[in-house]
Amino acid sequence: MIRSVIIDDEFLARERLKKLLDDQEDIEIIGEAKNGKLGVELIQNKAPDLVFLDIQMPDLDGFGVINRLNKVPHIVFTTAYDHYALKAFDIHALDYLLKPFDESRLNDTLKLVRDRMSTEKSSQLASQMKSLLKTFDTPTGQFRKSFIMKERGFEVEIYVDDVIYMEAQGNYVKLCTEQKDYLFRIGMNILESELNPQHFLRIHRTYILNKHWIAKQTYQGNNEFKFVLKNDFEVSSSRSFKKHIAEQTSDH
């Protein structure tokens, strides 16, 4: 029996996957978690053989979950977004499921898992997972170049430099450009870590500004700054970001 858990912040996604797995006689669902942090605890407490792990979650993404584990079980990544990095998952060490996936695609994945579990020790898999994870670490000087998302069935690429500012909206971030606004599913803290700090400035837990679009910056007192962007958008910073802003905007 393959003891499995599901980690996904979307309730309906978890329910659909459980339904698809009902007919798999050797798959036993021993738990589920609605976010990455609870997922880490679940894996540590239950020690499952297999984890169906969502990649983009607001508090702690799939990569963050793996980073917090001392022993990594077999991982099948799940995601609703065909990001460029997902191409790296298409190897025999593990698999990914692009939502919405069907029963046939799931069966292909489970065959890979069964083959792997019958031929490899968990320690070997853990080593492979850690090595794969390194391919997603951002090297010094290399940052996110674009956002790739689906719109009406088509893939749309938004270049980072074209984004005027970014605003957190629940589990999403609004990307404001000259043409229109887009919603991209990612946590604000994760997004900030992927952006070049020479070009982007976090001024608030809700806002990240493109420095090239800052037209005016004034200190308002009480540890707050006011920013006016070239598109006339105005926003004030959070007091907790005063030191960070002062260090990053000495030229304004």
Coordinates of C-alpha atoms in Angstrom, one line a residue:
M1 CA 0.0 0.0 0.0
I2 CA 1.3 3.5 -1.0
R3 CA 0.5 5.8 1.9
S4 CA -0.2 9.2 0.4
V5 CA -1.1 12.8 1.4
I6 CA -2.4 15.7 -0.6
I7 CA -1.2 19.3 0.0
D8 CA -3.2 22.0 -1.9
D9 CA -4.7 25.3 -0.8
E10 CA -7.8 24.7 -3.0
F11 CA -10.5 22.5 -1.4
L12 CA -12.0 21.5 -4.7
A13 CA -8.7 20.5 -6.1
R14 CA -8.1 18.2 -3.1
E15 CA -11.5 16.7 -3.4
R16 CA -11.2 16.1 -7.1
L17 CA -7.8 14.3 -6.7
K18 CA -9.2 12.1 -3.9
K19 CA -12.1 11.1 -6.2
L20 CA -9.7 10.2 -9.0
L21 CA -7.6 8.1 -6.6
D22 CA -10.6 6.2 -5.3
D23 CA -10.2 3.5 -7.9
Q24 CA -6.5 3.0 -7.1
E25 CA -6.4 0.0 -4.8
D26 CA -2.8 0.5 -3.7
I27 CA -3.2 4.2 -2.9
E28 CA -4.2 5.1 0.7
I29 CA -4.9 8.7 1.5
I30 CA -3.7 9.2 5.0
G31 CA -4.1 13.0 5.3
E32 CA -4.4 16.3 3.5
A33 CA -3.3 19.9 4.2
K34 CA -4.7 23.2 3.0
N35 CA -1.3 25.1 3.0
G36 CA 2.4 24.5 2.9
K37 CA 3.1 25.0 6.6
L38 CA 0.5 22.4 7.6
G39 CA 1.8 20.2 4.8
V40 CA 5.3 20.2 6.4
E41 CA 3.8 19.1 9.7
L42 CA 1.6 16.5 8.0
I43 CA 4.6 14.9 6.2
Q44 CA 6.8 15.0 9.3
N45 CA 4.0 13.4 11.4
K46 CA 2.7 10.8 9.0
A47 CA 5.9 10.0 7.0
P48 CA 3.9 9.2 3.8
D49 CA 5.4 7.3 0.8
L50 CA 3.9 9.8 -1.7
V51 CA 2.9 13.4 -1.6
F52 CA 0.8 15.2 -4.2
L53 CA 2.1 18.7 -3.7
D54 CA 0.7 22.0 -5.1
I55 CA 3.5 24.4 -6.3
Q56 CA 2.0 27.8 -5.9
M57 CA 0.5 28.3 -2.4
P58 CA 0.4 31.7 -0.7
D59 CA 2.1 31.0 2.6
L60 CA 4.8 28.4 1.7
D61 CA 5.1 27.1 -1.9
G62 CA 5.9 23.6 -2.9
F63 CA 9.7 24.2 -3.0
G64 CA 9.6 25.7 0.4
V65 CA 7.9 22.6 1.7
I66 CA 10.6 20.4 0.3
N67 CA 13.3 22.7 1.8
R68 CA 11.9 22.2 5.3
L69 CA 12.0 18.4 5.1
N70 CA 14.9 16.3 6.4
K71 CA 13.6 13.2 4.5
V72 CA 11.9 13.8 1.2
P73 CA 9.2 11.2 0.2
H74 CA 8.2 10.6 -3.4
I75 CA 6.8 13.9 -4.7
V76 CA 4.2 14.5 -7.5
F77 CA 3.9 18.3 -8.1
T78 CA 0.5 19.7 -9.1
T79 CA -0.1 23.2 -10.5
A80 CA -2.6 25.2 -12.5
Y81 CA 0.1 27.2 -14.2
D82 CA 2.4 26.0 -16.9
H83 CA 5.4 28.1 -15.7
Y84 CA 8.7 27.8 -17.7
A85 CA 10.3 26.0 -14.7
L86 CA 7.9 23.1 -15.0
K87 CA 9.7 21.7 -18.0
A88 CA 12.5 20.7 -15.6
F89 CA 10.0 18.3 -13.9
D90 CA 9.5 16.2 -16.9
I91 CA 12.2 13.7 -15.9
H92 CA 12.0 10.2 -14.5
A93 CA 13.0 11.2 -10.9
L94 CA 9.5 12.6 -10.3
D95 CA 6.5 14.0 -12.2
Y96 CA 4.1 16.9 -12.3
L97 CA 0.4 17.2 -13.0
L98 CA -0.9 20.3 -14.8
K99 CA -4.4 21.1 -13.7
P100 CA -7.0 20.2 -14.8
F101 CA -5.5 16.7 -15.4
D102 CA -7.6 13.6 -16.2
E103 CA -7.6 10.0 -15.0
S104 CA -5.4 8.9 -17.8
R105 CA -2.7 11.4 -17.0
L106 CA -2.9 10.5 -13.4
N107 CA -2.4 6.8 -14.2
D108 CA 0.8 7.7 -16.1
T109 CA 2.1 9.5 -13.1
L110 CA 1.2 6.6 -10.7
K111 CA 3.0 4.1 -13.0
L112 CA 6.2 6.2 -12.7
V113 CA 5.8 6.4 -9.0
R114 CA 5.3 2.6 -8.7
D115 CA 8.3 1.9 -10.9
R116 CA 10.4 4.2 -8.9
M117 CA 9.3 2.9 -5.5
S118 CA 10.1 -0.7 -6.6
T119 CA 13.6 0.1 -7.8
E120 CA 15.0 3.0 -5.6
K121 CA 15.6 3.5 -1.9
S122 CA 14.1 6.6 -0.3
S123 CA 17.5 8.0 0.5
Q124 CA 18.4 7.9 -3.2
L125 CA 15.2 9.8 -4.1
A126 CA 15.8 12.4 -1.4
S127 CA 19.2 13.1 -2.9
Q128 CA 17.7 13.4 -6.4
M129 CA 15.0 15.8 -5.1
K130 CA 17.5 18.0 -3.4
S131 CA 19.6 18.1 -6.6
L132 CA 16.6 19.0 -8.6
L133 CA 15.6 21.7 -6.1
K134 CA 19.0 23.4 -6.7
T135 CA 17.9 24.0 -10.3
F136 CA 15.2 26.3 -9.0
D137 CA 17.5 28.3 -6.7
T138 CA 18.0 31.8 -8.1
P139 CA 21.7 32.3 -8.8
T140 CA 23.3 35.6 -7.8
G141 CA 22.4 38.2 -10.3
Q142 CA 19.7 36.1 -12.0
F143 CA 16.1 37.1 -11.3
R144 CA 12.6 36.5 -12.7
K145 CA 12.4 37.9 -16.2
S146 CA 8.6 37.4 -16.9
F147 CA 5.3 36.1 -15.8
I148 CA 3.6 33.4 -17.8
M149 CA -0.2 32.8 -17.3
K150 CA -3.2 31.6 -19.2
E151 CA -5.9 33.9 -20.6
R152 CA -8.8 32.5 -22.5
G153 CA -6.9 29.4 -23.3
F154 CA -3.8 31.2 -24.6
E155 CA -0.4 31.6 -22.9
V156 CA 0.4 35.2 -22.1
E157 CA 3.9 36.4 -21.1
I158 CA 4.3 39.6 -19.2
Y159 CA 7.9 40.9 -18.9
V160 CA 8.9 42.0 -15.4
D161 CA 10.3 45.4 -16.6
D162 CA 6.8 46.2 -18.1
V163 CA 5.1 46.0 -14.7
I164 CA 4.6 49.4 -13.1
Y165 CA 3.7 48.1 -9.6
M166 CA 2.5 44.9 -7.9
E167 CA -0.3 44.7 -5.4
A168 CA -1.2 41.8 -3.2
Q169 CA -4.8 40.7 -3.5
G170 CA -5.5 37.6 -1.4
N171 CA -3.7 34.6 -2.9
Y172 CA -2.8 36.6 -6.0
V173 CA -0.7 39.6 -7.0
K174 CA -2.0 42.2 -9.4
L175 CA 0.5 43.2 -12.0
C176 CA -0.2 46.7 -13.2
T177 CA 1.1 47.6 -16.7
E178 CA 0.4 50.4 -19.1
Q179 CA -2.0 48.3 -21.1
K180 CA -4.0 46.4 -18.5
D181 CA -3.8 44.7 -15.1
Y182 CA -3.2 41.0 -14.6
L183 CA -3.6 38.6 -11.7
F184 CA -0.8 36.2 -11.0
R185 CA -1.1 33.5 -8.3
I186 CA 1.9 33.8 -6.0
G187 CA 2.7 34.9 -2.5
M188 CA 4.1 38.4 -2.1
N189 CA 7.2 37.3 -0.1
I190 CA 8.0 34.7 -2.6
L191 CA 7.6 37.2 -5.5
E192 CA 9.9 39.7 -3.8
S193 CA 12.6 37.2 -3.5
E194 CA 12.5 36.6 -7.2
L195 CA 12.8 40.3 -8.2
N196 CA 16.0 42.2 -8.8
P197 CA 16.2 44.7 -5.8
Q198 CA 18.0 47.2 -8.0
H199 CA 14.9 47.5 -10.1
F200 CA 12.0 46.8 -7.6
L201 CA 11.2 48.2 -4.2
R202 CA 9.0 46.7 -1.5
I203 CA 7.4 49.6 0.4
H204 CA 4.5 47.8 2.1
R205 CA 3.3 44.2 2.7
T206 CA 0.9 44.9 -0.1
Y207 CA 3.0 46.9 -2.6
I208 CA 6.2 46.5 -4.7
L209 CA 7.1 49.3 -7.0
N210 CA 9.2 49.4 -10.2
K211 CA 11.9 51.9 -9.4
H212 CA 12.0 53.1 -13.0
W213 CA 8.4 54.3 -12.6
I214 CA 8.9 56.3 -9.5
A215 CA 8.4 60.0 -10.4
K216 CA 8.5 61.5 -6.9
Q217 CA 9.3 60.3 -3.4
T218 CA 8.7 62.4 -0.3
Y219 CA 9.1 61.7 3.4
Q220 CA 5.8 62.4 5.2
G221 CA 7.0 61.9 8.7
N222 CA 6.0 59.2 11.1
N223 CA 8.4 56.8 9.3
E224 CA 6.2 57.0 6.1
F225 CA 7.1 57.9 2.5
K226 CA 4.7 58.9 -0.2
F227 CA 5.4 57.7 -3.8
V228 CA 4.0 59.2 -7.0
L229 CA 4.5 57.0 -10.1
K230 CA 4.8 58.2 -13.7
N231 CA 1.2 57.0 -14.4
D232 CA 0.0 59.3 -11.5
F233 CA -0.6 56.4 -9.1
E234 CA 0.0 57.4 -5.5
V235 CA 0.8 55.2 -2.6
S236 CA 2.2 55.5 0.9
S237 CA 4.7 53.1 2.5
S238 CA 4.4 51.2 5.7
R239 CA 6.3 52.5 8.7
S240 CA 8.0 49.1 9.1
F241 CA 9.7 49.6 5.7
K242 CA 11.3 53.0 6.4
K243 CA 14.9 51.7 6.8
H244 CA 14.6 49.4 3.8
I245 CA 13.3 52.2 1.6
A246 CA 15.9 54.7 2.8
E247 CA 18.7 52.2 2.0
Q248 CA 17.2 51.3 -1.5
T249 CA 16.3 54.8 -2.7
S250 CA 19.2 57.0 -1.9
D251 CA 19.1 58.3 -5.5
H252 CA 15.5 59.6 -5.2

